[in-house]
Short mmCIF file of N, CA and C in Angstrom, two decimals:
data_model
loop_
_atom_site.label_atom_id
_atom_site.label_comp_id
_atom_site.label_asym_id
_atom_site.label_seq_id
_atom_site.Cartn_x
_atom_site.Cartn_y
_atom_site.Cartn_z
N MET A 1 19.96 20.19 22.33
CA MET A 1 20.33 18.69 22.62
C MET A 1 20.61 17.82 21.85
N GLU A 2 21.60 17.03 21.38
CA GLU A 2 22.24 16.24 20.96
C GLU A 2 21.88 14.49 21.03
N SER A 3 20.87 14.03 20.78
CA SER A 3 21.27 12.77 21.12
C SER A 3 22.05 11.69 20.22
N PHE A 4 23.15 10.95 21.15
CA PHE A 4 23.73 9.86 19.57
C PHE A 4 23.12 8.73 20.00
N GLU A 5 22.02 8.53 20.63
CA GLU A 5 21.53 6.64 20.58
C GLU A 5 20.27 7.03 19.18
N LYS A 6 20.27 6.10 18.14
CA LYS A 6 19.24 5.92 17.54
C LYS A 6 18.01 5.53 18.23
N GLN A 7 16.99 6.69 18.20
CA GLN A 7 15.63 6.51 18.29
C GLN A 7 14.56 6.32 17.04
N TRP A 8 13.14 6.10 17.43
CA TRP A 8 12.25 6.67 16.31
C TRP A 8 11.60 7.87 16.79
N TYR A 9 11.14 8.62 15.71
CA TYR A 9 10.53 9.80 15.43
C TYR A 9 9.44 9.56 14.53
N VAL A 10 8.40 10.42 14.72
CA VAL A 10 7.13 10.48 14.07
C VAL A 10 7.32 11.98 12.95
N LEU A 11 6.81 11.24 11.30
CA LEU A 11 7.01 12.51 10.88
C LEU A 11 5.28 12.63 10.59
N HIS A 12 5.06 13.86 10.11
CA HIS A 12 3.83 14.08 9.55
C HIS A 12 4.33 14.74 8.40
N THR A 13 2.88 13.97 7.61
CA THR A 13 3.59 14.32 5.76
C THR A 13 2.07 14.52 5.06
N TYR A 14 2.56 15.36 4.26
CA TYR A 14 0.96 15.39 3.17
C TYR A 14 0.03 14.28 3.32
N SER A 15 -0.74 13.67 3.38
CA SER A 15 -1.59 12.97 3.02
C SER A 15 -1.59 12.18 1.61
N GLY A 16 -1.43 10.87 1.64
CA GLY A 16 -0.91 10.22 0.68
C GLY A 16 0.21 10.32 -0.18
N TYR A 17 1.25 10.72 0.25
CA TYR A 17 2.66 11.43 0.00
C TYR A 17 3.77 10.27 0.86
N GLU A 18 3.03 9.62 1.69
CA GLU A 18 3.72 8.47 2.74
C GLU A 18 4.92 7.77 2.24
N ASN A 19 4.53 7.29 1.04
CA ASN A 19 5.56 6.33 0.40
C ASN A 19 6.86 7.08 -0.48
N LYS A 20 6.54 8.02 -1.05
CA LYS A 20 7.24 9.00 -1.48
C LYS A 20 8.43 9.79 -0.60
N VAL A 21 7.78 9.83 0.73
CA VAL A 21 8.72 10.74 1.74
C VAL A 21 9.65 9.97 2.21
N LYS A 22 9.22 8.38 1.93
CA LYS A 22 9.66 6.97 2.72
C LYS A 22 10.89 7.26 1.77
N ALA A 23 10.79 7.29 0.11
CA ALA A 23 11.73 6.95 -0.83
C ALA A 23 12.78 8.54 -0.93
N ASN A 24 12.60 9.59 -0.31
CA ASN A 24 12.97 10.57 -0.60
C ASN A 24 13.79 10.52 0.40
N ILE A 25 13.37 10.47 2.11
CA ILE A 25 14.10 10.41 3.14
C ILE A 25 15.10 9.11 2.86
N GLU A 26 15.11 8.16 2.32
CA GLU A 26 16.07 7.05 1.82
C GLU A 26 17.44 7.57 1.32
N SER A 27 17.12 8.21 -0.12
CA SER A 27 17.74 8.69 -1.16
C SER A 27 18.65 9.95 -0.47
N ARG A 28 18.16 10.75 0.43
CA ARG A 28 18.87 11.84 1.02
C ARG A 28 19.58 11.31 1.90
N ALA A 29 19.16 10.50 2.59
CA ALA A 29 20.42 9.79 3.38
C ALA A 29 21.57 9.27 3.20
N GLN A 30 21.41 8.64 1.67
CA GLN A 30 22.50 7.90 1.01
C GLN A 30 23.60 9.13 0.61
N SER A 31 22.47 10.29 -0.67
CA SER A 31 22.93 11.16 -1.01
C SER A 31 23.94 11.96 -0.21
N MET A 32 23.48 12.30 0.95
CA MET A 32 24.40 13.33 1.74
C MET A 32 25.07 12.44 2.92
N GLY A 33 25.15 11.42 3.07
CA GLY A 33 26.01 10.49 3.72
C GLY A 33 26.06 10.57 5.38
N MET A 34 24.67 10.30 5.11
CA MET A 34 24.07 10.52 6.41
C MET A 34 22.98 8.97 6.92
N GLU A 35 23.76 7.80 5.83
CA GLU A 35 23.71 6.36 6.61
C GLU A 35 23.90 6.34 8.17
N ASP A 36 24.79 6.89 8.79
CA ASP A 36 25.49 6.93 9.48
C ASP A 36 24.26 7.15 10.87
N ASN A 37 23.25 8.04 10.56
CA ASN A 37 22.68 8.49 11.10
C ASN A 37 20.82 8.41 11.63
N ILE A 38 20.68 7.98 9.57
CA ILE A 38 19.20 7.54 9.64
C ILE A 38 19.36 6.21 9.45
N PHE A 39 18.26 5.37 9.67
CA PHE A 39 18.33 4.53 9.61
C PHE A 39 17.08 3.50 8.36
N ARG A 40 16.39 2.86 9.25
CA ARG A 40 15.08 2.38 8.73
C ARG A 40 13.60 3.91 8.80
N VAL A 41 13.44 3.47 7.81
CA VAL A 41 11.93 4.68 7.54
C VAL A 41 10.90 3.58 6.98
N ILE A 42 9.94 3.65 8.00
CA ILE A 42 8.75 2.45 7.33
C ILE A 42 7.46 3.53 7.68
N VAL A 43 6.43 3.06 6.67
CA VAL A 43 5.30 3.54 6.36
C VAL A 43 4.41 2.14 6.88
N PRO A 44 3.53 2.06 7.78
CA PRO A 44 2.97 1.05 8.58
C PRO A 44 1.53 0.59 7.68
N GLU A 45 1.77 -0.24 7.08
CA GLU A 45 0.72 -0.87 6.49
C GLU A 45 0.13 -2.34 6.82
N GLU A 46 -1.03 -2.35 6.86
CA GLU A 46 -1.86 -3.39 7.02
C GLU A 46 -2.16 -4.42 5.67
N THR A 47 -2.33 -5.19 5.52
CA THR A 47 -2.96 -6.01 4.50
C THR A 47 -4.62 -6.34 4.78
N GLU A 48 -5.77 -6.26 3.94
CA GLU A 48 -6.64 -6.82 3.69
C GLU A 48 -7.31 -7.84 2.89
N THR A 49 -7.22 -8.75 3.37
CA THR A 49 -7.99 -9.45 2.26
C THR A 49 -9.64 -9.32 1.97
N GLU A 50 -10.12 -9.11 0.74
CA GLU A 50 -11.29 -9.47 0.64
C GLU A 50 -11.78 -10.58 -0.56
N THR A 51 -13.32 -10.71 -0.53
CA THR A 51 -13.42 -11.77 -1.19
C THR A 51 -14.77 -11.46 -2.24
N GLU A 52 -14.57 -10.93 -3.51
CA GLU A 52 -15.54 -10.39 -4.39
C GLU A 52 -16.44 -11.14 -4.46
N SER A 53 -18.12 -10.62 -4.78
CA SER A 53 -18.78 -11.52 -4.68
C SER A 53 -18.93 -12.12 -5.71
N GLU A 54 -19.85 -13.03 -5.66
CA GLU A 54 -19.99 -14.76 -7.45
C GLU A 54 -20.59 -13.58 -8.62
N ALA A 55 -21.10 -12.06 -8.42
CA ALA A 55 -21.37 -11.70 -9.69
C ALA A 55 -19.95 -11.07 -10.19
N LYS A 56 -18.95 -10.87 -9.60
CA LYS A 56 -17.88 -10.17 -10.15
C LYS A 56 -16.82 -10.99 -10.13
N GLY A 57 -17.22 -12.76 -9.81
CA GLY A 57 -16.00 -13.49 -10.16
C GLY A 57 -15.51 -14.22 -9.03
N GLY A 58 -15.74 -13.49 -8.04
CA GLY A 58 -15.99 -13.99 -6.57
C GLY A 58 -13.98 -14.52 -6.65
N LYS A 59 -13.18 -13.19 -6.99
CA LYS A 59 -11.87 -13.30 -6.44
C LYS A 59 -11.35 -13.23 -5.04
N VAL A 60 -10.17 -13.17 -4.68
CA VAL A 60 -9.76 -13.14 -3.63
C VAL A 60 -8.88 -11.83 -3.89
N LYS A 61 -8.87 -10.54 -3.23
CA LYS A 61 -8.16 -9.23 -3.43
C LYS A 61 -7.20 -9.05 -2.30
N GLU A 62 -5.79 -8.37 -2.19
CA GLU A 62 -5.54 -8.43 -1.13
C GLU A 62 -5.70 -6.87 -1.37
N THR A 63 -5.51 -5.51 -0.18
CA THR A 63 -5.58 -4.40 -0.44
C THR A 63 -4.57 -3.89 0.74
N LYS A 64 -3.52 -2.99 0.35
CA LYS A 64 -3.15 -2.88 1.89
C LYS A 64 -3.44 -1.04 2.30
N HIS A 65 -3.43 -1.16 3.23
CA HIS A 65 -4.36 0.36 4.07
C HIS A 65 -3.20 0.62 4.81
N LYS A 66 -3.01 2.15 4.82
CA LYS A 66 -2.15 2.80 5.61
C LYS A 66 -2.39 2.78 7.25
N VAL A 67 -1.75 2.21 8.28
CA VAL A 67 -2.36 2.21 9.98
C VAL A 67 -2.47 3.62 10.33
N PHE A 68 -1.31 4.47 9.77
CA PHE A 68 -1.39 5.61 10.40
C PHE A 68 -1.39 6.51 9.32
N PRO A 69 -2.45 7.40 8.23
CA PRO A 69 -2.40 7.55 7.60
C PRO A 69 -2.36 9.28 7.50
N GLY A 70 -1.01 9.67 6.62
CA GLY A 70 -0.53 10.87 7.10
C GLY A 70 0.97 10.99 7.95
N TYR A 71 1.37 9.69 8.32
CA TYR A 71 2.63 9.79 9.17
C TYR A 71 3.40 8.79 8.87
N VAL A 72 4.77 9.02 9.07
CA VAL A 72 6.23 7.78 8.73
C VAL A 72 7.13 8.08 9.89
N LEU A 73 7.51 7.08 9.96
CA LEU A 73 7.96 6.63 11.21
C LEU A 73 9.64 6.60 10.67
N VAL A 74 10.84 7.23 11.33
CA VAL A 74 11.78 7.32 10.68
C VAL A 74 12.87 7.10 12.47
N GLU A 75 13.86 5.84 11.97
CA GLU A 75 15.04 5.96 13.06
C GLU A 75 16.13 6.31 12.91
N MET A 76 16.48 7.06 13.40
CA MET A 76 17.72 8.25 13.33
C MET A 76 18.02 8.55 14.56
N ILE A 77 19.58 8.55 14.28
CA ILE A 77 20.27 10.08 15.63
C ILE A 77 19.98 11.37 15.19
N MET A 78 19.40 12.06 15.87
CA MET A 78 19.04 13.53 16.36
C MET A 78 20.01 14.09 16.26
N THR A 79 20.91 14.92 15.67
CA THR A 79 21.31 15.73 15.28
C THR A 79 21.14 16.66 14.58
N ASP A 80 21.65 17.67 14.50
CA ASP A 80 21.45 19.18 14.17
C ASP A 80 21.05 18.29 12.64
N GLU A 81 22.27 18.24 11.55
CA GLU A 81 22.13 17.46 10.46
C GLU A 81 21.03 16.81 10.50
N SER A 82 21.16 15.69 10.74
CA SER A 82 19.72 14.76 10.34
C SER A 82 18.35 15.36 10.45
N TRP A 83 18.63 16.03 11.73
CA TRP A 83 16.98 16.55 11.75
C TRP A 83 16.84 17.53 10.84
N TYR A 84 17.96 18.47 10.25
CA TYR A 84 17.58 19.41 8.99
C TYR A 84 17.25 18.75 7.63
N ILE A 85 17.98 17.80 7.58
CA ILE A 85 17.30 16.59 6.49
C ILE A 85 16.36 16.08 6.31
N VAL A 86 15.92 15.36 7.25
CA VAL A 86 14.59 14.87 7.79
C VAL A 86 13.50 15.70 7.21
N ARG A 87 14.03 16.64 8.35
CA ARG A 87 12.89 18.19 8.27
C ARG A 87 12.60 19.00 6.93
N ASN A 88 13.34 18.94 6.22
CA ASN A 88 13.53 19.51 4.83
C ASN A 88 12.89 18.35 3.72
N THR A 89 13.04 17.46 3.74
CA THR A 89 12.58 16.52 2.85
C THR A 89 10.73 16.67 2.64
N PRO A 90 10.74 16.63 1.26
CA PRO A 90 9.91 17.23 0.12
C PRO A 90 8.51 16.19 0.80
N GLY A 91 7.27 16.93 1.15
CA GLY A 91 6.36 16.11 1.56
C GLY A 91 6.22 16.26 3.32
N VAL A 92 7.64 16.41 3.92
CA VAL A 92 7.33 16.19 5.04
C VAL A 92 6.46 17.55 5.70
N THR A 93 5.74 17.78 6.98
CA THR A 93 5.14 18.98 6.73
C THR A 93 5.76 19.74 8.36
N GLY A 94 6.58 18.24 9.61
CA GLY A 94 7.35 18.71 10.49
C GLY A 94 7.19 17.42 11.71
N PHE A 95 8.09 17.24 12.16
CA PHE A 95 8.52 16.32 13.35
C PHE A 95 7.00 16.14 14.23
N VAL A 96 6.17 15.29 14.81
CA VAL A 96 5.23 15.44 15.76
C VAL A 96 6.06 15.22 17.15
N GLY A 97 5.78 16.13 17.80
CA GLY A 97 6.26 16.10 18.99
C GLY A 97 6.87 17.28 19.34
N SER A 98 7.24 18.12 17.95
CA SER A 98 8.45 19.55 18.38
C SER A 98 7.23 20.61 18.15
N HIS A 99 7.83 21.58 18.95
CA HIS A 99 7.30 22.62 19.62
C HIS A 99 7.43 23.76 18.58
N GLY A 100 7.86 23.53 17.62
CA GLY A 100 8.37 24.31 16.42
C GLY A 100 9.27 25.39 16.52
N ALA A 101 10.01 26.17 16.44
CA ALA A 101 10.93 27.60 16.43
C ALA A 101 12.00 26.71 16.35
N GLY A 102 12.54 25.36 15.74
CA GLY A 102 13.65 24.85 15.70
C GLY A 102 14.10 24.29 16.65
N SER A 103 12.92 23.54 17.36
CA SER A 103 13.16 22.81 18.75
C SER A 103 13.43 21.20 18.20
N LYS A 104 13.61 20.27 18.83
CA LYS A 104 13.93 19.01 18.29
C LYS A 104 12.62 18.53 18.97
N PRO A 105 12.05 17.53 18.20
CA PRO A 105 11.51 16.76 18.79
C PRO A 105 11.50 15.65 19.76
N ALA A 106 10.62 15.02 20.52
CA ALA A 106 10.60 13.98 21.58
C ALA A 106 10.45 12.69 20.89
N PRO A 107 10.88 11.38 20.90
CA PRO A 107 11.29 10.34 20.20
C PRO A 107 9.96 9.66 20.62
N LEU A 108 9.56 8.65 20.35
CA LEU A 108 8.53 7.76 20.33
C LEU A 108 9.07 6.78 21.93
N LEU A 109 8.24 6.45 22.91
CA LEU A 109 8.77 5.42 23.95
C LEU A 109 8.41 4.40 23.27
N THR A 110 9.49 3.83 24.00
CA THR A 110 10.09 2.04 23.66
C THR A 110 8.90 1.61 23.45
N GLU A 111 7.91 1.55 24.08
CA GLU A 111 7.12 0.37 24.27
C GLU A 111 6.13 0.48 23.40
N GLU A 112 5.86 2.11 22.46
CA GLU A 112 5.13 2.34 21.40
C GLU A 112 5.98 2.21 20.29
N ILE A 113 7.46 2.10 20.22
CA ILE A 113 7.46 1.39 18.77
C ILE A 113 7.09 0.15 18.64
N ASN A 114 8.09 -0.42 19.95
CA ASN A 114 7.64 -2.08 20.16
C ASN A 114 6.58 -2.92 19.82
N SER A 115 5.45 -1.64 20.08
CA SER A 115 4.13 -2.39 20.07
C SER A 115 3.74 -2.85 18.39
N ILE A 116 4.11 -0.90 17.56
CA ILE A 116 4.08 -0.80 16.41
C ILE A 116 4.84 -1.75 15.78
N LEU A 117 5.86 -1.82 15.74
CA LEU A 117 7.30 -2.63 15.20
C LEU A 117 6.44 -4.10 14.96
N ARG A 118 5.95 -4.74 16.60
CA ARG A 118 5.45 -6.09 16.39
C ARG A 118 4.28 -6.08 15.79
N SER A 119 3.12 -5.31 15.41
CA SER A 119 2.15 -5.27 14.69
C SER A 119 2.11 -5.27 13.42
N LEU A 120 3.34 -4.77 12.70
CA LEU A 120 4.00 -5.09 11.32
C LEU A 120 4.45 -6.15 10.98
N ASP A 121 4.98 -7.32 12.18
CA ASP A 121 5.69 -8.21 12.41
C ASP A 121 6.80 -7.99 11.61
N MET A 122 7.69 -6.98 12.06
CA MET A 122 9.17 -6.70 12.24
C MET A 122 9.99 -6.72 13.37
N SER A 123 11.26 -6.75 12.83
CA SER A 123 12.35 -7.01 14.15
C SER A 123 12.37 -5.32 15.27
N ILE A 124 12.17 -5.84 16.32
CA ILE A 124 12.31 -4.51 17.33
C ILE A 124 14.02 -3.92 17.14
N ARG A 125 14.97 -4.69 17.40
CA ARG A 125 15.94 -4.05 17.42
C ARG A 125 16.84 -4.78 16.24
N THR A 126 17.68 -3.38 15.79
CA THR A 126 18.36 -3.96 14.32
C THR A 126 20.04 -4.36 15.16
N THR A 127 20.27 -5.39 14.68
CA THR A 127 21.58 -5.75 14.62
C THR A 127 22.61 -6.05 13.58
N ASP A 128 23.87 -5.80 13.84
CA ASP A 128 24.69 -5.92 12.99
C ASP A 128 25.15 -7.85 12.50
N LEU A 129 24.15 -7.66 12.07
CA LEU A 129 24.47 -9.62 11.68
C LEU A 129 24.99 -9.94 10.67
N ASP A 130 26.14 -10.69 10.50
CA ASP A 130 27.03 -10.55 9.15
C ASP A 130 26.69 -12.14 8.85
N VAL A 131 25.52 -12.63 8.67
CA VAL A 131 25.50 -14.53 8.14
C VAL A 131 25.11 -14.47 6.60
N ALA A 132 25.20 -15.80 5.98
CA ALA A 132 24.78 -15.98 4.62
C ALA A 132 23.84 -17.74 5.31
N VAL A 133 23.26 -17.54 3.97
CA VAL A 133 22.95 -18.83 4.29
C VAL A 133 23.82 -19.71 4.02
N GLY A 134 23.60 -21.27 4.94
CA GLY A 134 24.56 -21.66 5.52
C GLY A 134 25.79 -21.96 6.64
N ASP A 135 25.46 -21.07 6.97
CA ASP A 135 25.88 -20.31 8.28
C ASP A 135 25.47 -21.13 9.17
N VAL A 136 26.34 -21.81 10.51
CA VAL A 136 25.64 -21.86 11.87
C VAL A 136 25.87 -20.65 12.83
N VAL A 137 24.56 -20.52 13.14
CA VAL A 137 24.89 -19.09 14.35
C VAL A 137 24.16 -19.28 15.66
N GLN A 138 24.69 -19.25 16.27
CA GLN A 138 23.79 -19.43 17.92
C GLN A 138 22.64 -18.67 18.01
N VAL A 139 21.87 -19.64 19.13
CA VAL A 139 21.11 -18.93 19.42
C VAL A 139 20.63 -18.14 21.03
N ILE A 140 20.46 -16.95 21.09
CA ILE A 140 20.86 -16.46 22.16
C ILE A 140 19.69 -15.87 23.28
N GLU A 141 18.61 -15.73 22.43
CA GLU A 141 16.74 -15.83 22.71
C GLU A 141 16.37 -16.08 22.61
N GLY A 142 15.27 -16.80 23.60
CA GLY A 142 13.66 -17.30 22.81
C GLY A 142 13.83 -18.75 23.43
N ALA A 143 13.35 -19.23 22.74
CA ALA A 143 12.87 -20.82 23.24
C ALA A 143 13.95 -21.64 22.88
N PHE A 144 15.03 -21.61 21.90
CA PHE A 144 15.98 -22.53 21.40
C PHE A 144 17.65 -21.57 21.97
N ALA A 145 17.12 -20.59 23.11
CA ALA A 145 18.77 -20.15 23.69
C ALA A 145 19.21 -21.17 24.13
N GLY A 146 20.74 -21.03 23.82
CA GLY A 146 21.82 -21.86 23.78
C GLY A 146 21.94 -22.71 22.98
N LEU A 147 21.21 -23.65 21.60
CA LEU A 147 21.32 -24.28 20.94
C LEU A 147 21.89 -23.41 19.51
N SER A 148 22.49 -24.32 18.41
CA SER A 148 22.95 -23.49 17.32
C SER A 148 22.13 -24.23 16.42
N GLY A 149 22.12 -23.73 15.44
CA GLY A 149 21.83 -24.15 13.92
C GLY A 149 22.18 -23.35 13.07
N GLU A 150 21.81 -23.88 11.53
CA GLU A 150 22.20 -23.85 10.03
C GLU A 150 21.30 -22.68 9.70
N VAL A 151 21.52 -21.67 9.01
CA VAL A 151 20.82 -20.56 8.62
C VAL A 151 20.76 -20.82 7.12
N THR A 152 19.06 -21.40 6.95
CA THR A 152 18.08 -21.60 5.78
C THR A 152 17.63 -20.84 4.89
N GLU A 153 17.45 -19.31 5.01
CA GLU A 153 16.74 -18.48 4.80
C GLU A 153 17.24 -16.92 5.35
N ILE A 154 17.11 -15.82 4.42
CA ILE A 154 17.43 -14.82 5.72
C ILE A 154 16.52 -13.47 4.50
N ASP A 155 15.79 -12.81 5.63
CA ASP A 155 14.75 -11.87 5.21
C ASP A 155 15.40 -10.36 5.76
N TYR A 156 16.15 -9.45 4.81
CA TYR A 156 16.73 -8.83 5.55
C TYR A 156 15.47 -7.78 5.62
N GLU A 157 14.39 -7.28 4.92
CA GLU A 157 13.04 -6.60 5.19
C GLU A 157 12.56 -7.03 6.22
N LYS A 158 12.73 -7.59 6.73
CA LYS A 158 11.80 -8.13 7.91
C LYS A 158 13.05 -8.28 9.25
N GLU A 159 13.79 -8.56 8.89
CA GLU A 159 15.17 -9.08 9.93
C GLU A 159 14.65 -10.17 10.65
N LYS A 160 14.19 -11.28 9.55
CA LYS A 160 14.39 -12.61 10.25
C LYS A 160 14.89 -13.52 9.34
N LEU A 161 15.08 -14.74 9.99
CA LEU A 161 16.15 -15.53 9.28
C LEU A 161 15.40 -16.77 9.59
N LYS A 162 15.41 -18.10 8.79
CA LYS A 162 14.96 -19.06 9.31
C LYS A 162 16.42 -19.89 9.51
N VAL A 163 16.36 -20.91 10.73
CA VAL A 163 17.21 -21.40 10.88
C VAL A 163 16.87 -22.99 11.67
N ASN A 164 17.67 -23.79 10.87
CA ASN A 164 17.58 -25.43 11.18
C ASN A 164 18.39 -26.24 12.43
N ILE A 165 17.78 -25.88 13.59
CA ILE A 165 18.08 -26.49 14.89
C ILE A 165 18.01 -28.04 14.92
N ASN A 166 19.06 -28.59 15.19
CA ASN A 166 19.06 -30.51 15.20
C ASN A 166 18.79 -30.21 16.78
N MET A 167 17.59 -31.75 17.03
CA MET A 167 16.80 -31.19 18.22
C MET A 167 16.75 -32.35 18.01
N PHE A 168 16.86 -33.59 19.29
CA PHE A 168 16.68 -35.12 19.43
C PHE A 168 16.80 -35.86 17.87
N GLY A 169 18.22 -35.31 17.58
CA GLY A 169 18.27 -36.10 16.37
C GLY A 169 17.84 -35.76 15.19
N ARG A 170 16.90 -34.57 14.78
CA ARG A 170 16.01 -34.66 13.89
C ARG A 170 16.21 -32.83 13.67
N ASP A 171 16.16 -32.62 12.54
CA ASP A 171 15.95 -31.22 12.15
C ASP A 171 14.99 -30.48 12.50
N THR A 172 14.70 -29.67 13.53
CA THR A 172 13.63 -28.61 13.50
C THR A 172 13.93 -26.99 12.75
N SER A 173 13.22 -26.43 11.81
CA SER A 173 13.36 -25.70 11.44
C SER A 173 12.28 -24.17 12.05
N THR A 174 13.56 -23.23 12.53
CA THR A 174 12.61 -22.45 13.30
C THR A 174 12.85 -20.53 12.69
N GLU A 175 11.93 -19.85 12.75
CA GLU A 175 11.50 -18.22 12.34
C GLU A 175 12.08 -17.43 13.56
N LEU A 176 13.27 -17.22 13.24
CA LEU A 176 14.06 -15.93 14.37
C LEU A 176 14.43 -14.89 14.03
N ASP A 177 14.10 -13.76 14.53
CA ASP A 177 14.89 -12.76 14.38
C ASP A 177 16.05 -11.72 14.51
N PHE A 178 16.88 -11.30 14.22
CA PHE A 178 18.03 -11.26 13.37
C PHE A 178 18.66 -10.90 15.23
N ASN A 179 18.01 -10.05 15.65
CA ASN A 179 18.43 -10.05 17.45
C ASN A 179 18.45 -11.18 18.18
N GLN A 180 17.82 -12.44 17.87
CA GLN A 180 17.72 -13.87 18.47
C GLN A 180 18.97 -14.46 18.68
N VAL A 181 19.54 -14.12 17.31
CA VAL A 181 20.99 -15.06 16.96
C VAL A 181 22.42 -14.27 17.04
N ASP A 182 23.37 -15.05 17.12
CA ASP A 182 24.67 -14.41 17.21
C ASP A 182 25.34 -15.67 16.21
N ASN A 183 26.94 -14.68 15.60
CA ASN A 183 27.56 -14.98 14.87
C ASN A 183 28.34 -16.58 15.64
N ILE A 184 28.71 -17.35 15.27
CA ILE A 184 29.56 -18.41 15.87
C ILE A 184 31.13 -18.33 16.05
#
C-alpha cells in the first residue's frame, strides 16, 4: 500500500552511525532523484552545558547527546522506491514498526512527531516559503495573525524567520515558524 503524503518514520541504525546514516540518506536521495519523496532526515540531539571544576580551569563546555541513540527520523512519502532506497542505505538495520518480509512500516503519529520536533525547537510543518530578507510577509497564525512585517533574518535549518512588525508606531521583532507566515 503506497501512501502519497509525507509522513515521519523511524529508522534503526547501528549505534554511533546515526549522523553517517543521515548524510548517506540525504546524498542518496539527491543522487537518485528522490528529493520529491525523501525530505528531512533528523538525528535528534540535545545540548548539555557543563562547567568544569576550578582545578580544570572552570571552562564551560557544551556537549551534544543523542536523544534516541541508534535511531534516525526521516520524513518521506512511502513508495516502493523510496522505501527501498532508505532501507538499503549503509548503516540502516531497518524501519521501526515494520513486521519484516518486505512489509512497509507504520509512520509516527502526528502527536508523536510534533512533540519531538517541538522539543528540538524545529518547525512542525514544512511549507514552500519563498522569501528573502527585506520582503514583507503576512502573519497567518499565532499572536500576530493578521499583521504584516518585514523579514530581517531567515534560518532555513530550523525553518524560522525574524520579522519586524509595526505595532503602535514602533517595530517589534518576533521569531516565527515558516508555517506561520505567507507571502504577500
